[in-house]
Coordinates of C-alpha atoms in Angstrom, one line a residue:
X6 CA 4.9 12.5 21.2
X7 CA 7.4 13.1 18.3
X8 CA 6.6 13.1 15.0
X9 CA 8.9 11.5 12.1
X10 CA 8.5 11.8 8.9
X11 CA 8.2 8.5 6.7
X12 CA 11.8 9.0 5.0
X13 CA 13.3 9.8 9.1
X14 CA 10.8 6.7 10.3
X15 CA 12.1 4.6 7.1
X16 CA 16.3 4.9 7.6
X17 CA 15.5 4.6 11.3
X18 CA 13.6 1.1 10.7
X19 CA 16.5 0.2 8.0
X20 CA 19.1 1.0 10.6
X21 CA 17.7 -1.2 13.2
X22 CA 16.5 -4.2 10.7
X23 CA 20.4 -3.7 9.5
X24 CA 21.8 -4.3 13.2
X25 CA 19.7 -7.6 13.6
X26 CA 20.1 -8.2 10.3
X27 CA 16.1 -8.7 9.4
X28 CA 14.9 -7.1 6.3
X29 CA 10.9 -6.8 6.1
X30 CA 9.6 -8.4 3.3
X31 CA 9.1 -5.9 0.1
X32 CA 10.7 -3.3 2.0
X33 CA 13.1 -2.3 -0.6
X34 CA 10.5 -2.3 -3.1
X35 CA 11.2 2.0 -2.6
X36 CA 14.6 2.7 -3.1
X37 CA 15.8 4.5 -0.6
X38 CA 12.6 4.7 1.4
X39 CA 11.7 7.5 -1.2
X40 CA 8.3 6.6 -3.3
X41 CA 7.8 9.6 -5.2
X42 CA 4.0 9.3 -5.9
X43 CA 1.9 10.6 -3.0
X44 CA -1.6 10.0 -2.0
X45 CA -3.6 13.5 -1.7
X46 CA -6.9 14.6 -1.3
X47 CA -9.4 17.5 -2.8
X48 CA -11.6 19.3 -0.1
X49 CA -15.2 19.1 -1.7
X50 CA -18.0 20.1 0.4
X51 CA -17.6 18.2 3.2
X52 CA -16.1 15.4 1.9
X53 CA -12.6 14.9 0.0
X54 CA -11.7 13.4 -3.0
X55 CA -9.1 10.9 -3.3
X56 CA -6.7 12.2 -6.1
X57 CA -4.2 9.8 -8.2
X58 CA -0.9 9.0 -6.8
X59 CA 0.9 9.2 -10.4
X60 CA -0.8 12.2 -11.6
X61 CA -3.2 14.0 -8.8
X62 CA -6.1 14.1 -10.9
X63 CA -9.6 13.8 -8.4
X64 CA -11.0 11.4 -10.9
X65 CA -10.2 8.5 -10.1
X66 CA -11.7 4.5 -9.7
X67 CA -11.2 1.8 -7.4
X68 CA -11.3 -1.6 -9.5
X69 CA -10.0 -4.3 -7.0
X70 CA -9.5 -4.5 -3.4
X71 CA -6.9 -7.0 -1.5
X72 CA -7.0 -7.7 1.9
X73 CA -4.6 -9.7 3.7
X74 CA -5.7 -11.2 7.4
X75 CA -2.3 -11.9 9.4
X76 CA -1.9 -12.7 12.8
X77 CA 1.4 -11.1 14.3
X78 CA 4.4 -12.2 13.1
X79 CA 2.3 -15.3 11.5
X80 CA 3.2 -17.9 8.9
X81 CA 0.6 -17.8 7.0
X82 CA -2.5 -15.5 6.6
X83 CA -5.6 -14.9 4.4
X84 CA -5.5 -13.6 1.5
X85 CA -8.8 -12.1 0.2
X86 CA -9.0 -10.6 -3.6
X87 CA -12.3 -8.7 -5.2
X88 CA -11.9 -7.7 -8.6
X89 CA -14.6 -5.1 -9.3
X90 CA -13.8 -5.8 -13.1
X91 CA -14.3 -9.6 -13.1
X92 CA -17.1 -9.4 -10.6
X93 CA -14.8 -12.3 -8.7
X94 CA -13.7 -12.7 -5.2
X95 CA -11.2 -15.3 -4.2
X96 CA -9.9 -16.3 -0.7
X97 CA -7.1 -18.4 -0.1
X98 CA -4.1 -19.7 2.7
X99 CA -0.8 -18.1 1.8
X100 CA 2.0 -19.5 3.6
X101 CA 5.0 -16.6 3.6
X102 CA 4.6 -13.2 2.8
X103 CA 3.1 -13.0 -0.6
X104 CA 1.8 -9.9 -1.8
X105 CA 0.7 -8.5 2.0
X106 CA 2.2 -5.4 2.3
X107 CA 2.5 -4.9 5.9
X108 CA 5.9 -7.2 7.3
X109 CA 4.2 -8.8 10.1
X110 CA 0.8 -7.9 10.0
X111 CA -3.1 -7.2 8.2
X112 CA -2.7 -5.2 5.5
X113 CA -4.8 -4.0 2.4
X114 CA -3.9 -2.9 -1.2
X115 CA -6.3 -1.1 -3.4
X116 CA -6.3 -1.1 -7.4
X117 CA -7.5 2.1 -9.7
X118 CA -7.3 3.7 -12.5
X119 CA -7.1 8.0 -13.1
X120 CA -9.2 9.2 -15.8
X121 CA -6.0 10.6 -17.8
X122 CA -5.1 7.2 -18.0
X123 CA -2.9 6.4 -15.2
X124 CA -2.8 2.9 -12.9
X125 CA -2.3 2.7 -9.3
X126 CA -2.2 0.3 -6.4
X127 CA -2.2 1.7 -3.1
X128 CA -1.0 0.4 -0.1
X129 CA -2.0 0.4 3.5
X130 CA 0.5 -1.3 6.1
X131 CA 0.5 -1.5 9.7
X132 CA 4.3 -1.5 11.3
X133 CA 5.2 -0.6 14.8
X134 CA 1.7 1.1 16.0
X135 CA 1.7 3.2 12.7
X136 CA -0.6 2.8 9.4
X137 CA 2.0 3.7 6.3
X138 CA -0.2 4.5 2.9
X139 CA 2.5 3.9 -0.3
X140 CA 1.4 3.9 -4.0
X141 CA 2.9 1.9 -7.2
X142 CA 2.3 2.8 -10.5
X143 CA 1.0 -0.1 -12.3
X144 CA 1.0 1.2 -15.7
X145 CA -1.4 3.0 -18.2
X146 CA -4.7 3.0 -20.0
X147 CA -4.4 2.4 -23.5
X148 CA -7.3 4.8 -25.0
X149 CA -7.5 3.3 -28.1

């Protein structure tokens, strides 16, 4: 098996979407297909720790999941939304894309905070056999 890299995987998947001219849905949110904030870990004992995207501090908090049920290729899928903060969940029809970050089918997006202040979503997309992880920052903590 070979192994691309995401930038190599990216251009090629932009190349072919380009020749049957079909862009995936939020696939430009990267210029490029460069993000530069990365999701790393910290070995610690015999687990790891999930450090910030933004920053790479270990600690850091998940305050909301999404998670976003899609048949392939589907019309419509379901979106399900836990805020952690609100103590809420919500589930509801979406016809189109919406926020799912996966093209065509499930995907999930997590929502944290850093402890220096930083905010993050994380995605998790699954496109062409392969899980892709890709991180926004979503702004900052206001210590007041």
């Amino acid at each position: 098996m070979t192994k691309l890299s995401m930038n190599k995987f990216i251009n090629m998947a932009v190349s072919d979407m380009n020749r049957r001219n079909v862009m995936e849905p939020n696939f430009d949110k990267y210029p490029n297909g460069v993000n530069a904030n990365k999701i790393s870990f910290t070995e610690y004992d015999d687990d790891q720790l999930m450090n910030c995207p933004i920053c790479a501090m270990s600690n850091t908090h998940i305050t909301g999941v999404e998670v976003f049920a899609r048949g392939e290729d589907a019309d419509e899928h379901v979106h399900t939304t836990v805020d952690m903060g609100e103590k809420s969940t919500k589930v509801e029809n979406v016809k189109g894309h919406g926020r799912n970050p996966s093209g065509r089918r499930d995907g999930v997006i997590l929502s944290g905070y850093c402890e220096s202040g930083c905010k993050f979503e994380i995605e998790i997309a699954q496109h062409k056999g392969n899980t892709f992880f890709k991180s926004n920052k979503t702004g900052v903590i206001k210590n007041d």
